[in-house]
């Protein structure tokens, strides 16, 4: 019996899983995770109101996965956003065969007890894997942070850290579509930001001994909008270079995720002196904007106005290495783990 096909609800199916072996300290390592084969019966038990079994198709591999690892018990599957197909449901919102997006397990099949984080995928005329990136939470994060929090205007100067990642690439292109001057930094492949994605300038932060000097080189008159993905020394340098009444959207701080003792920030006085507004956000607080977001972004994709790149990893057995490699800064675009294409 094949474990990678859609099963009837009464079948016992193989369920390959990526299990957290022990709590992670610092950067995730291959040995922190283990790929195991288990088995499941794909039938929602009587009385499990609202529950559903899903077959996972595409999983999102992103820095936030590292944070989610701190919220689960060793011996449990790693969790994150994914695209899946419903195989059995006691949930009135979803029926068997529906394609959905939400927080699921790094495994072939997951039992979803609560559907609060799930959306039904209505538009299937684009690749399903896009719902892990440009049409999923990275895309919504880019949209919310840039448009809702920063209220950008044509001609403003925009800086994006981790600009080669799934969120940063979209923020940069949103800003260019609006007519902004856009600079991004990355740990590698920075030339692609200009040549492929239309950024005005880009630099490799690993090659800059003085981040303050680098930012002054690209923003001699200062930064209007900073889309924050890194924190630490980068945030300190940005604070020195913000314009008066500038805006900072804090989407993530990847430089701090793997530190046992987070770094301090030393230049916060600039928030006061320059009247800069800095706001953090969780994309889950903006789920109500998802339909509006799709209305905005889908036409750009279909008209070819946004360039989108995926970094595809085939198979759950390669998922641990994919997550570990994410923090080396070598990926370009949204990293997606393919569990099944069926």
mmCIF file of C-alpha atoms in Angstrom, residues 149-306:
data_model
loop_
_atom_site.group_PDB
_atom_site.id
_atom_site.type_symbol
_atom_site.label_atom_id
_atom_site.label_comp_id
_atom_site.label_asym_id
_atom_site.label_seq_id
_atom_site.Cartn_x
_atom_site.Cartn_y
_atom_site.Cartn_z
ATOM 1 C CA UNK A 149 2.096 49.854 9.190
ATOM 2 C CA UNK A 150 4.434 52.051 7.150
ATOM 3 C CA UNK A 151 1.939 53.943 4.940
ATOM 4 C CA UNK A 152 4.488 54.372 2.117
ATOM 5 C CA UNK A 153 4.506 57.230 -0.359
ATOM 6 C CA UNK A 154 5.918 57.438 -3.867
ATOM 7 C CA UNK A 155 9.543 58.594 -3.882
ATOM 8 C CA UNK A 156 10.367 57.516 -0.321
ATOM 9 C CA UNK A 157 13.575 55.669 0.548
ATOM 10 C CA UNK A 158 13.057 52.077 1.693
ATOM 11 C CA UNK A 159 15.584 49.701 3.252
ATOM 12 C CA UNK A 160 14.958 45.965 3.697
ATOM 13 C CA UNK A 161 17.173 43.543 5.620
ATOM 14 C CA UNK A 162 17.160 39.827 4.732
ATOM 15 C CA UNK A 163 15.957 41.075 1.382
ATOM 16 C CA UNK A 164 16.624 37.789 -0.459
ATOM 17 C CA UNK A 165 14.149 35.877 1.737
ATOM 18 C CA UNK A 166 10.517 35.118 1.040
ATOM 19 C CA UNK A 167 9.228 38.267 2.780
ATOM 20 C CA UNK A 168 11.981 40.719 1.852
ATOM 21 C CA UNK A 169 11.784 40.052 -1.886
ATOM 22 C CA UNK A 170 8.091 40.899 -1.866
ATOM 23 C CA UNK A 171 8.481 44.069 0.214
ATOM 24 C CA UNK A 172 11.116 45.302 -2.209
ATOM 25 C CA UNK A 173 8.899 44.702 -5.222
ATOM 26 C CA UNK A 174 5.859 46.257 -3.549
ATOM 27 C CA UNK A 175 7.985 49.344 -2.892
ATOM 28 C CA UNK A 176 9.240 49.511 -6.486
ATOM 29 C CA UNK A 177 5.683 49.196 -7.840
ATOM 30 C CA UNK A 178 4.811 52.224 -5.704
ATOM 31 C CA UNK A 179 7.750 54.229 -7.046
ATOM 32 C CA UNK A 180 10.100 54.121 -4.054
ATOM 33 C CA UNK A 181 13.899 54.012 -3.942
ATOM 34 C CA UNK A 182 14.727 50.539 -2.622
ATOM 35 C CA UNK A 183 17.884 49.046 -1.144
ATOM 36 C CA UNK A 184 18.184 45.536 0.242
ATOM 37 C CA UNK A 185 20.862 43.637 2.124
ATOM 38 C CA UNK A 186 21.478 39.881 2.124
ATOM 39 C CA UNK A 187 24.067 37.341 3.226
ATOM 40 C CA UNK A 188 24.681 36.220 -0.365
ATOM 41 C CA UNK A 189 23.244 36.557 -3.869
ATOM 42 C CA UNK A 190 22.848 40.289 -3.358
ATOM 43 C CA UNK A 191 23.428 40.964 -7.070
ATOM 44 C CA UNK A 192 20.198 39.149 -7.879
ATOM 45 C CA UNK A 193 18.257 41.734 -5.899
ATOM 46 C CA UNK A 194 19.178 44.334 -8.530
ATOM 47 C CA UNK A 195 19.420 42.204 -11.644
ATOM 48 C CA UNK A 196 16.361 39.983 -11.172
ATOM 49 C CA UNK A 197 14.070 41.687 -8.674
ATOM 50 C CA UNK A 198 14.479 45.344 -9.597
ATOM 51 C CA UNK A 199 15.989 46.758 -6.392
ATOM 52 C CA UNK A 200 17.838 50.022 -6.956
ATOM 53 C CA UNK A 201 20.815 48.915 -4.876
ATOM 54 C CA UNK A 202 21.862 45.912 -2.778
ATOM 55 C CA UNK A 203 24.791 44.900 -0.606
ATOM 56 C CA UNK A 204 26.163 41.889 1.258
ATOM 57 C CA UNK A 205 26.115 42.764 4.947
ATOM 58 C CA UNK A 206 28.795 40.143 5.644
ATOM 59 C CA UNK A 207 31.246 42.180 3.553
ATOM 60 C CA UNK A 208 30.599 45.435 5.400
ATOM 61 C CA UNK A 209 32.876 46.090 8.379
ATOM 62 C CA UNK A 210 30.875 49.217 9.261
ATOM 63 C CA UNK A 211 27.098 48.920 8.749
ATOM 64 C CA UNK A 212 26.533 52.579 9.628
ATOM 65 C CA UNK A 213 28.932 53.640 6.864
ATOM 66 C CA UNK A 214 27.297 51.233 4.409
ATOM 67 C CA UNK A 215 23.851 52.687 5.054
ATOM 68 C CA UNK A 216 25.140 56.250 4.721
ATOM 69 C CA UNK A 217 26.615 55.235 1.359
ATOM 70 C CA UNK A 218 23.239 54.089 0.044
ATOM 71 C CA UNK A 219 21.056 56.561 1.960
ATOM 72 C CA UNK A 220 22.982 59.841 2.178
ATOM 73 C CA UNK A 221 19.763 61.681 3.067
ATOM 74 C CA UNK A 222 18.447 58.980 5.387
ATOM 75 C CA UNK A 223 15.865 56.180 5.413
ATOM 76 C CA UNK A 224 12.098 56.788 5.362
ATOM 77 C CA UNK A 225 11.015 53.166 5.849
ATOM 78 C CA UNK A 226 12.909 50.225 7.286
ATOM 79 C CA UNK A 227 11.425 46.730 7.017
ATOM 80 C CA UNK A 228 13.083 44.961 9.936
ATOM 81 C CA UNK A 229 13.915 41.270 9.682
ATOM 82 C CA UNK A 230 17.245 41.045 11.524
ATOM 83 C CA UNK A 231 17.609 43.104 14.729
ATOM 84 C CA UNK A 232 20.918 43.334 16.597
ATOM 85 C CA UNK A 233 23.749 45.341 15.049
ATOM 86 C CA UNK A 234 21.760 46.011 11.894
ATOM 87 C CA UNK A 235 18.926 47.666 13.813
ATOM 88 C CA UNK A 236 21.437 49.767 15.737
ATOM 89 C CA UNK A 237 22.956 51.019 12.482
ATOM 90 C CA UNK A 238 19.559 51.732 10.932
ATOM 91 C CA UNK A 239 18.461 53.819 13.930
ATOM 92 C CA UNK A 240 21.385 56.163 13.251
ATOM 93 C CA UNK A 241 20.230 56.640 9.669
ATOM 94 C CA UNK A 242 16.469 57.085 9.926
ATOM 95 C CA UNK A 243 14.895 60.297 8.681
ATOM 96 C CA UNK A 244 12.689 62.417 10.880
ATOM 97 C CA UNK A 245 9.210 60.824 11.129
ATOM 98 C CA UNK A 246 10.499 57.600 9.600
ATOM 99 C CA UNK A 247 8.682 54.286 10.074
ATOM 100 C CA UNK A 248 10.011 50.857 11.033
ATOM 101 C CA UNK A 249 7.963 47.681 10.665
ATOM 102 C CA UNK A 250 9.450 44.946 12.860
ATOM 103 C CA UNK A 251 8.547 41.672 11.163
ATOM 104 C CA UNK A 252 11.345 39.526 12.616
ATOM 105 C CA UNK A 253 14.747 39.595 14.279
ATOM 106 C CA UNK A 254 16.513 36.544 12.897
ATOM 107 C CA UNK A 255 19.900 37.466 14.376
ATOM 108 C CA UNK A 256 18.413 36.931 17.843
ATOM 109 C CA UNK A 257 16.530 33.660 17.352
ATOM 110 C CA UNK A 258 19.502 31.424 18.079
ATOM 111 C CA UNK A 259 21.116 33.393 20.931
ATOM 112 C CA UNK A 260 20.817 32.203 24.514
ATOM 113 C CA UNK A 261 21.443 35.807 25.602
ATOM 114 C CA UNK A 262 19.838 38.330 23.191
ATOM 115 C CA UNK A 263 21.863 41.368 22.200
ATOM 116 C CA UNK A 264 20.927 44.806 23.473
ATOM 117 C CA UNK A 265 20.019 47.778 21.275
ATOM 118 C CA UNK A 266 21.969 50.953 21.947
ATOM 119 C CA UNK A 267 20.602 53.666 19.665
ATOM 120 C CA UNK A 268 16.942 53.763 20.699
ATOM 121 C CA UNK A 269 17.203 57.444 21.638
ATOM 122 C CA UNK A 270 16.908 58.131 17.895
ATOM 123 C CA UNK A 271 13.286 57.001 18.022
ATOM 124 C CA UNK A 272 12.622 60.020 20.223
ATOM 125 C CA UNK A 273 14.958 62.570 18.686
ATOM 126 C CA UNK A 274 13.797 61.808 15.120
ATOM 127 C CA UNK A 275 10.182 61.022 16.070
ATOM 128 C CA UNK A 276 10.460 57.619 14.401
ATOM 129 C CA UNK A 277 7.597 55.164 14.782
ATOM 130 C CA UNK A 278 8.656 51.530 15.234
ATOM 131 C CA UNK A 279 5.946 48.882 15.438
ATOM 132 C CA UNK A 280 6.165 45.133 15.749
ATOM 133 C CA UNK A 281 3.413 42.901 14.437
ATOM 134 C CA UNK A 282 2.193 39.328 14.295
ATOM 135 C CA UNK A 283 0.640 38.348 11.000
ATOM 136 C CA UNK A 284 -2.016 36.380 12.902
ATOM 137 C CA UNK A 285 -3.492 39.700 14.053
ATOM 138 C CA UNK A 286 -4.166 40.604 10.434
ATOM 139 C CA UNK A 287 -5.829 37.467 9.099
ATOM 140 C CA UNK A 288 -8.931 39.561 8.451
ATOM 141 C CA UNK A 289 -6.989 41.353 5.695
ATOM 142 C CA UNK A 290 -6.200 38.147 3.802
ATOM 143 C CA UNK A 291 -9.015 38.555 1.220
ATOM 144 C CA UNK A 292 -7.978 42.175 0.573
ATOM 145 C CA UNK A 293 -4.358 41.048 0.252
ATOM 146 C CA UNK A 294 -5.268 38.412 -2.346
ATOM 147 C CA UNK A 295 -7.258 40.973 -4.344
ATOM 148 C CA UNK A 296 -4.151 43.166 -4.481
ATOM 149 C CA UNK A 297 -1.465 40.562 -5.165
ATOM 150 C CA UNK A 298 -3.103 38.011 -7.485
ATOM 151 C CA UNK A 299 -3.420 40.487 -10.395
ATOM 152 C CA UNK A 300 0.253 41.488 -10.005
ATOM 153 C CA UNK A 301 1.270 37.819 -10.240
ATOM 154 C CA UNK A 302 -0.917 37.090 -13.266
ATOM 155 C CA UNK A 303 0.282 40.257 -15.039
ATOM 156 C CA UNK A 304 3.922 39.397 -14.382
ATOM 157 C CA UNK A 305 4.550 42.531 -12.324
ATOM 158 C CA UNK A 306 6.027 40.561 -9.420
#
